[in-house]
Amino acid sequence: MTDSASGYDEAVDVLVVGSGGGGLCGAYTAAREGLTVTLVEASEQFGGTTAYSAGGGMWYPANPVYQREGVDDTVEDAFEYYHAVVGDRTPLELQETYIRGGSPLIAYLEQDAHLSFEAYPWIDYFGSAPKARLDGKRHIIPTPLPVSQAPELRELVRGPLDNDRLGTPKPEDLFIGGRALIARFLTAISAYENASLHLSTTMTQLLTDDSGRVIGAMVDRDGTPTRIRAERGVLLAAGGFEADQNLREHYGVPGRAEDTMGPPTNDGSALRAALAAGADTDLMDQAWWSPGLTHPDGRSAFALGFVGGIFVNQNGERFVNESAPYDSLARTMLDLVDSGDLGERYWMIYDDAGEGRPPILAPNVTMADTAEFVAAGLWHSADTLEELATKIAVPGEALVATVRRFNEQVDSGRDADFGRGDEAYDRLFTDGAVPFTRIEKGPFHAAAFGFSDLGTKGGVRTDVHGRVLDHDGAPIAGLYAAGNTMAAPSGTVYPGGGNPIGTSVLFSHLAAKHMAG
């Protein structure tokens, strides 16, 4: 939309769209650098997808937290690892910016007493790649924050997942994980009078001048249209489009919108606005994938830490290393769906060692009572594998043979079929032990699985400053993007835990610094 310099309801230096870790870091950086900043959040709570993260981790090689411990990591080693797994799918300069930018960002943030981080080692996901850290010492988390230090934020910070999905009360003791990162940024921003944050405010349109420069946005604030001029720029950090089924289908993103771990406001509205302003895109069929345990409400939710059992397809056959990193695991499965070798539903088969509960250490959404899963037709039990096969509509002889074959490999100590346990990540949840046990104690059980995601990772193309690029590769003046609104530097892989939040926070920071400089 073309507009003159007059007729605005308010004017600031920077407008930020979205209040996840990235958006809040962008707003914080802009305010700290002396710019006036307004942040708008479409929902009634702050936090975006970040607030749902149990860990809130960020993957920043050679960061100050580990430097203080004397860890021998270097950005050169980390870049060798990162580029080895990402390849040339994304611009080299974006990859290097991410690898080199995390450490100085943490040093910058730690100058503020409100912002604190601690070590939480989480192993790199491609353990055989050069310079992978098998000790996990590139991954950090925000330090938990007592709710008593910011009680006004208890109801304003989104999550945890159980609160939104199951209606459980929000914690009264600590903000942890992604919620800690959000709460800490909010308390840090509150010290700056030049920053204002607005909930229930949706951006509906970017405003441009006659040259095509983005000069602000139209927002809907509690039903009132408001025109905001942004002298330095607009930062889009509003998540992906995972909650919009039509956009998923348009761009070929597998899975259902109701199975994403992103909030319902991640509907691609920022993407649409950027496209209208001439933005180019990349990786639009991509997401941060995972297997999803299907819950009684019919939604499949991100789950990891499978320390027993096996997955079988509609033919009763095993088809994958169940302990592989969740994104790689789900990508293998989705390839099989594309080839017709796997249905949208598949099953975890396990025995009664856990008294009927599937061997999942981190379901992310707390598993309801067994009776609820059974009533929904999602969990089945039987005294024999043949009976269980009948209940889940797979061939009985095949299921018996599959379990027999698996048990033989457990006895041998190595999974010759799919290499379960060969990689260091496979053994993360079993204290280094090979992550499988015999399936032998009846009754036998089956739990239904589908697919989930942590958000789409395709979006607008950006440069190293977070500036949105047009179809000719030139920056669109005044328009910036970060997080899942931008096309991810990691391309079609997930190099390690903390990449989504780490990328979002860093590129929002860089965008704000560029606007300030």
Coordinates of N, CA and C in Angstrom, one line a residue, residues 281-430:
T281 N 11.1 -16.0 -1.7 CA 11.0 -17.0 -0.7 C 11.9 -18.2 -1.0
D282 N 12.1 -19.1 -0.1 CA 12.9 -20.3 -0.2 C 12.4 -21.3 0.8
L283 N 12.7 -22.6 0.5 CA 12.4 -23.7 1.4 C 10.9 -23.8 1.8
M284 N 10.0 -23.4 1.0 CA 8.6 -23.3 1.4 C 7.9 -24.6 1.6
D285 N 8.5 -25.7 1.2 CA 7.9 -27.0 1.5 C 8.5 -27.7 2.8
Q286 N 9.3 -26.9 3.6 CA 10.1 -27.5 4.6 C 9.5 -27.1 6.0
A287 N 9.8 -28.0 7.0 CA 9.4 -27.7 8.4 C 10.5 -28.4 9.3
W288 N 10.4 -28.1 10.6 CA 11.2 -28.8 11.6 C 10.3 -29.9 12.1
W289 N 10.6 -31.1 11.5 CA 9.8 -32.3 11.7 C 10.0 -33.1 12.9
S290 N 9.0 -33.9 13.2 CA 9.1 -34.9 14.3 C 8.0 -36.0 14.2
P291 N 8.3 -37.2 14.7 CA 7.1 -38.1 14.9 C 6.2 -37.5 15.9
G292 N 4.9 -37.8 15.8 CA 3.9 -37.3 16.7 C 3.1 -38.4 17.4
L293 N 3.1 -38.5 18.7 CA 2.2 -39.4 19.4 C 0.8 -38.8 19.2
T294 N -0.1 -39.6 18.8 CA -1.5 -39.2 18.6 C -2.2 -39.2 19.9
H295 N -2.8 -38.1 20.4 CA -3.5 -38.0 21.7 C -5.0 -38.1 21.5
P296 N -5.7 -38.3 22.6 CA -7.1 -38.6 22.6 C -7.9 -37.5 21.9
D297 N -7.4 -36.2 21.8 CA -8.1 -35.2 21.1 C -7.9 -35.3 19.6
G298 N -7.2 -36.3 19.1 CA -7.0 -36.5 17.7 C -5.8 -35.8 17.1
R299 N -5.1 -35.0 18.0 CA -3.9 -34.3 17.5 C -2.6 -35.0 17.8
S300 N -1.7 -35.1 16.9 CA -0.4 -35.7 17.1 C 0.6 -34.7 17.6
A301 N 1.3 -35.0 18.6 CA 2.3 -34.0 19.2 C 3.7 -34.5 19.2
F302 N 4.6 -33.6 19.0 CA 6.0 -33.9 19.0 C 6.4 -34.7 20.2
A303 N 7.1 -35.8 19.9 CA 7.5 -36.7 21.0 C 9.0 -37.2 20.7
L304 N 9.7 -37.4 21.7 CA 11.1 -37.9 21.5 C 11.5 -38.7 22.8
G305 N 12.7 -39.4 22.6 CA 13.1 -40.2 23.8 C 12.5 -41.6 23.8
F306 N 12.5 -42.2 22.6 CA 11.9 -43.6 22.5 C 13.0 -44.6 23.0
V307 N 12.8 -45.1 24.2 CA 13.8 -46.0 24.8 C 13.4 -47.5 24.7
G308 N 12.4 -47.8 24.0 CA 12.0 -49.2 23.8 C 11.0 -49.2 22.6
G309 N 10.5 -50.4 22.3 CA 9.5 -50.6 21.3 C 10.1 -50.4 19.9
I310 N 9.2 -50.6 18.9 CA 9.6 -50.5 17.5 C 8.4 -49.8 16.8
F311 N 8.7 -49.2 15.7 CA 7.6 -48.7 14.8 C 7.4 -49.7 13.7
V312 N 6.1 -49.9 13.4 CA 5.8 -50.8 12.2 C 4.8 -50.0 11.3
N313 N 4.8 -50.4 10.1 CA 4.0 -49.8 9.1 C 2.7 -50.6 8.9
Q314 N 1.9 -50.3 7.8 CA 0.7 -51.0 7.6 C 0.8 -52.4 7.2
N315 N 2.1 -52.8 6.9 CA 2.4 -54.2 6.6 C 2.9 -55.0 7.8
G316 N 2.9 -54.3 8.9 CA 3.5 -55.0 10.1 C 5.0 -55.1 10.2
E317 N 5.6 -54.3 9.4 CA 7.1 -54.4 9.2 C 7.8 -53.2 9.8
R318 N 8.9 -53.4 10.4 CA 9.7 -52.3 10.9 C 10.4 -51.6 9.7
F319 N 10.6 -50.3 9.9 CA 11.0 -49.5 8.7 C 12.0 -48.4 9.0
V320 N 12.5 -48.3 10.3 CA 13.3 -47.1 10.6 C 14.1 -47.3 11.9
N321 N 15.1 -46.5 12.1 CA 15.8 -46.4 13.4 C 15.0 -45.5 14.3
E322 N 14.3 -46.1 15.2 CA 13.4 -45.3 16.1 C 14.1 -44.3 17.0
S323 N 15.4 -44.4 17.2 CA 16.1 -43.6 18.1 C 16.9 -42.5 17.4
A324 N 16.7 -42.3 16.1 CA 17.4 -41.3 15.4 C 16.9 -39.9 15.8
P325 N 17.6 -38.8 15.6 CA 17.1 -37.5 15.9 C 15.8 -37.2 15.2
Y326 N 14.9 -36.6 15.9 CA 13.5 -36.5 15.5 C 13.2 -35.9 14.1
D327 N 14.0 -34.9 13.7 CA 13.8 -34.4 12.4 C 14.2 -35.3 11.3
S328 N 15.4 -35.9 11.5 CA 15.8 -36.9 10.5 C 14.9 -38.1 10.5
L329 N 14.4 -38.5 11.6 CA 13.5 -39.7 11.7 C 12.2 -39.4 11.0
A330 N 11.7 -38.2 11.2 CA 10.4 -37.9 10.5 C 10.6 -37.7 9.0
R331 N 11.8 -37.2 8.6 CA 12.0 -37.0 7.2 C 12.1 -38.4 6.5
T332 N 12.7 -39.3 7.1 CA 12.8 -40.7 6.6 C 11.3 -41.2 6.4
M333 N 10.5 -41.0 7.4 CA 9.1 -41.5 7.4 C 8.3 -40.8 6.3
L334 N 8.5 -39.5 6.1 CA 7.8 -38.7 5.1 C 8.2 -39.2 3.7
D335 N 9.4 -39.5 3.5 CA 9.9 -40.0 2.2 C 9.1 -41.4 1.9
L336 N 8.9 -42.2 3.0 CA 8.2 -43.4 2.8 C 6.7 -43.2 2.5
V337 N 6.2 -42.2 3.1 CA 4.8 -41.8 2.8 C 4.7 -41.4 1.4
D338 N 5.6 -40.6 0.9 CA 5.6 -40.1 -0.5 C 5.7 -41.3 -1.5
S339 N 6.5 -42.3 -1.1 CA 6.6 -43.5 -2.0 C 5.5 -44.5 -1.9
G340 N 4.6 -44.3 -0.9 CA 3.5 -45.2 -0.7 C 3.8 -46.4 0.2
D341 N 5.0 -46.3 0.9 CA 5.4 -47.4 1.7 C 5.1 -47.2 3.2
L342 N 4.4 -46.1 3.5 CA 4.0 -45.8 4.9 C 2.7 -45.0 4.8
G343 N 1.8 -45.4 5.7 CA 0.6 -44.7 5.8 C 0.7 -43.5 6.7
E344 N -0.3 -42.6 6.7 CA -0.3 -41.4 7.6 C -0.3 -41.8 9.1
R345 N -0.8 -43.0 9.4 CA -0.7 -43.6 10.7 C 0.2 -44.8 10.7
Y346 N 1.0 -44.9 11.8 CA 1.8 -46.0 12.0 C 1.8 -46.3 13.5
W347 N 2.5 -47.4 13.9 CA 2.3 -47.9 15.2 C 3.6 -48.2 16.0
M348 N 3.6 -47.8 17.2 CA 4.7 -48.2 18.1 C 4.2 -49.5 18.8
I349 N 5.0 -50.6 18.6 CA 4.8 -51.9 19.2 C 5.7 -52.0 20.4
Y350 N 5.1 -52.4 21.6 CA 6.0 -52.5 22.8 C 5.3 -53.6 23.7
D351 N 6.1 -54.0 24.7 CA 5.5 -55.0 25.6 C 5.0 -54.4 26.9
D352 N 4.8 -55.2 27.9 CA 4.2 -54.7 29.1 C 5.2 -54.3 30.2
A353 N 6.4 -54.1 29.8 CA 7.4 -53.7 30.8 C 7.0 -52.4 31.5
G354 N 6.4 -51.5 30.8 CA 5.9 -50.3 31.3 C 4.4 -50.3 31.7
E355 N 3.9 -51.4 31.9 CA 2.5 -51.6 32.4 C 1.5 -50.9 31.4
G356 N 1.8 -51.1 30.1 CA 0.9 -50.6 29.1 C 1.1 -49.2 28.6
R357 N 2.0 -48.5 29.2 CA 2.4 -47.1 28.8 C 3.5 -47.2 27.8
P358 N 3.5 -46.5 26.7 CA 4.6 -46.5 25.7 C 5.9 -46.0 26.2
P359 N 7.0 -46.5 25.8 CA 8.3 -46.1 26.4 C 8.8 -44.8 25.8
I360 N 8.2 -43.7 26.1 CA 8.5 -42.4 25.6 C 8.9 -41.5 26.8
L361 N 10.1 -41.0 26.8 CA 10.5 -40.2 27.9 C 10.0 -38.8 27.8
A362 N 9.8 -38.3 26.6 CA 9.5 -36.8 26.4 C 8.3 -36.7 25.5
P363 N 7.1 -36.9 25.9 CA 5.9 -36.8 25.0 C 5.6 -35.3 24.8
N364 N 6.1 -34.4 25.5 CA 5.9 -32.9 25.4 C 4.5 -32.5 25.8
V365 N 3.5 -33.2 25.3 CA 2.1 -33.0 25.9 C 1.9 -34.3 26.8
T366 N 1.6 -34.0 28.1 CA 1.5 -35.1 29.0 C 0.5 -36.2 28.5
M367 N 0.8 -37.4 28.6 CA -0.1 -38.5 28.2 C -1.2 -38.6 29.2
A368 N -2.4 -38.6 28.7 CA -3.6 -38.8 29.5 C -3.7 -40.2 30.1
D369 N -4.7 -40.5 30.8 CA -4.9 -41.9 31.3 C -5.0 -42.9 30.2
T370 N -4.5 -44.1 30.4 CA -4.5 -45.1 29.4 C -5.9 -45.3 28.8
A371 N -6.9 -45.3 29.7 CA -8.3 -45.5 29.3 C -8.8 -44.5 28.2
E372 N -8.3 -43.3 28.3 CA -8.7 -42.3 27.3 C -8.1 -42.6 25.9
F373 N -6.9 -43.1 25.9 CA -6.3 -43.5 24.6 C -7.0 -44.7 24.0
V374 N -7.3 -45.6 24.9 CA -8.0 -46.8 24.5 C -9.4 -46.5 23.9
A375 N -10.1 -45.6 24.6 CA -11.5 -45.2 24.2 C -11.4 -44.5 22.9
A376 N -10.3 -43.8 22.6 CA -10.2 -43.1 21.3 C -9.7 -44.0 20.2
G377 N -9.5 -45.3 20.5 CA -9.0 -46.2 19.5 C -7.6 -46.0 19.1
L378 N -6.8 -45.4 20.0 CA -5.4 -45.1 19.7 C -4.4 -46.1 20.3
W379 N -4.8 -46.7 21.4 CA -3.9 -47.7 22.0 C -4.7 -49.0 22.1
H380 N -4.0 -50.1 21.8 CA -4.6 -51.4 21.8 C -3.7 -52.4 22.5
S381 N -4.3 -53.4 23.1 CA -3.5 -54.4 23.9 C -4.1 -55.8 23.5
A382 N -3.2 -56.8 23.6 CA -3.6 -58.2 23.4 C -2.6 -59.1 24.0
D383 N -3.1 -60.3 24.3 CA -2.2 -61.3 24.9 C -1.2 -61.8 24.0
T384 N -1.5 -61.8 22.7 CA -0.5 -62.3 21.7 C -0.3 -61.3 20.6
L385 N 0.8 -61.4 19.9 CA 1.1 -60.5 18.8 C 0.1 -60.7 17.7
E386 N -0.3 -61.9 17.5 CA -1.3 -62.2 16.4 C -2.6 -61.4 16.7
E387 N -3.1 -61.5 17.9 CA -4.3 -60.7 18.3 C -4.1 -59.2 18.1
L388 N -2.9 -58.7 18.6 CA -2.7 -57.3 18.5 C -2.7 -56.9 17.0
A389 N -2.1 -57.7 16.1 CA -2.1 -57.4 14.7 C -3.5 -57.2 14.2
T390 N -4.4 -58.1 14.6 CA -5.8 -58.0 14.1 C -6.4 -56.6 14.5
K391 N -6.1 -56.2 15.8 CA -6.7 -55.0 16.3 C -6.2 -53.7 15.5
I392 N -4.9 -53.8 15.0 CA -4.4 -52.6 14.3 C -4.4 -52.8 12.8
A393 N -5.0 -53.9 12.4 CA -5.2 -54.2 10.9 C -3.9 -54.3 10.2
V394 N -2.9 -55.1 10.8 CA -1.7 -55.4 10.0 C -1.6 -56.9 10.0
P395 N -0.9 -57.5 9.0 CA -0.8 -58.9 8.9 C -0.1 -59.6 10.1
G396 N -0.8 -60.6 10.7 CA -0.3 -61.2 12.0 C 1.1 -61.9 11.8
E397 N 1.2 -62.6 10.7 CA 2.5 -63.3 10.5 C 3.6 -62.4 10.4
A398 N 3.4 -61.3 9.7 CA 4.4 -60.3 9.5 C 4.8 -59.6 10.8
L399 N 3.9 -59.3 11.6 CA 4.2 -58.7 12.9 C 5.0 -59.6 13.8
V400 N 4.6 -60.9 13.8 CA 5.3 -61.8 14.6 C 6.7 -62.0 14.1
A401 N 6.9 -62.0 12.8 CA 8.3 -62.1 12.2 C 9.1 -60.9 12.5
T402 N 8.4 -59.7 12.5 CA 9.2 -58.5 12.7 C 9.7 -58.4 14.1
V403 N 8.9 -58.8 15.1 CA 9.3 -58.8 16.5 C 10.4 -59.8 16.7
R404 N 10.2 -61.0 16.1 CA 11.2 -62.0 16.3 C 12.6 -61.6 15.8
R405 N 12.6 -60.9 14.6 CA 13.8 -60.4 14.0 C 14.4 -59.3 14.9
F406 N 13.6 -58.5 15.4 CA 14.1 -57.4 16.3 C 14.7 -58.0 17.6
N407 N 14.0 -59.0 18.2 CA 14.6 -59.6 19.4 C 15.9 -60.3 19.1
E408 N 16.1 -60.9 18.0 CA 17.3 -61.5 17.6 C 18.4 -60.5 17.6
Q409 N 18.1 -59.3 17.0 CA 19.1 -58.2 17.0 C 19.5 -57.6 18.3
V410 N 18.5 -57.6 19.2 CA 18.7 -57.1 20.6 C 19.7 -58.1 21.2
D411 N 19.5 -59.4 21.0 CA 20.3 -60.4 21.6 C 21.8 -60.3 21.0
S412 N 21.9 -59.9 19.8 CA 23.2 -59.8 19.2 C 23.9 -58.5 19.6
G413 N 23.2 -57.6 20.1 CA 23.7 -56.3 20.5 C 23.9 -55.3 19.5
R414 N 23.4 -55.5 18.2 CA 23.5 -54.5 17.2 C 22.3 -54.6 16.2
D415 N 21.7 -53.5 15.9 CA 20.6 -53.4 14.9 C 21.2 -53.4 13.5
A416 N 21.3 -54.6 12.9 CA 21.9 -54.7 11.6 C 21.0 -54.1 10.5
D417 N 19.7 -54.0 10.8 CA 18.7 -53.5 9.8 C 18.7 -52.0 9.6
F418 N 18.7 -51.3 10.8 CA 18.5 -49.9 10.7 C 19.5 -49.1 11.5
G419 N 20.5 -49.8 12.2 CA 21.5 -49.1 12.9 C 21.1 -48.4 14.1
R420 N 20.1 -48.8 14.8 CA 19.7 -48.2 16.0 C 20.7 -48.3 17.1
G421 N 21.2 -47.2 17.6 CA 22.3 -47.2 18.6 C 23.7 -47.0 18.0
D422 N 23.8 -46.9 16.7 CA 25.1 -46.7 16.1 C 25.6 -45.3 16.3
E423 N 24.7 -44.3 16.2 CA 25.0 -42.9 16.4 C 24.9 -42.5 17.9
A424 N 25.7 -41.5 18.3 CA 25.8 -41.1 19.7 C 24.4 -40.6 20.1
Y425 N 23.7 -39.8 19.2 CA 22.4 -39.3 19.6 C 21.4 -40.4 20.0
D426 N 21.5 -41.5 19.3 CA 20.6 -42.7 19.5 C 20.7 -43.1 21.0
R427 N 21.8 -42.9 21.6 CA 22.0 -43.4 23.0 C 21.9 -42.3 24.0
L428 N 21.4 -41.1 23.6 CA 21.3 -40.0 24.5 C 20.4 -40.2 25.7
F429 N 19.3 -40.9 25.5 CA 18.3 -41.1 26.5 C 18.5 -42.4 27.3
T430 N 19.5 -43.1 27.0 CA 19.8 -44.4 27.7 C 21.2 -44.4 28.3

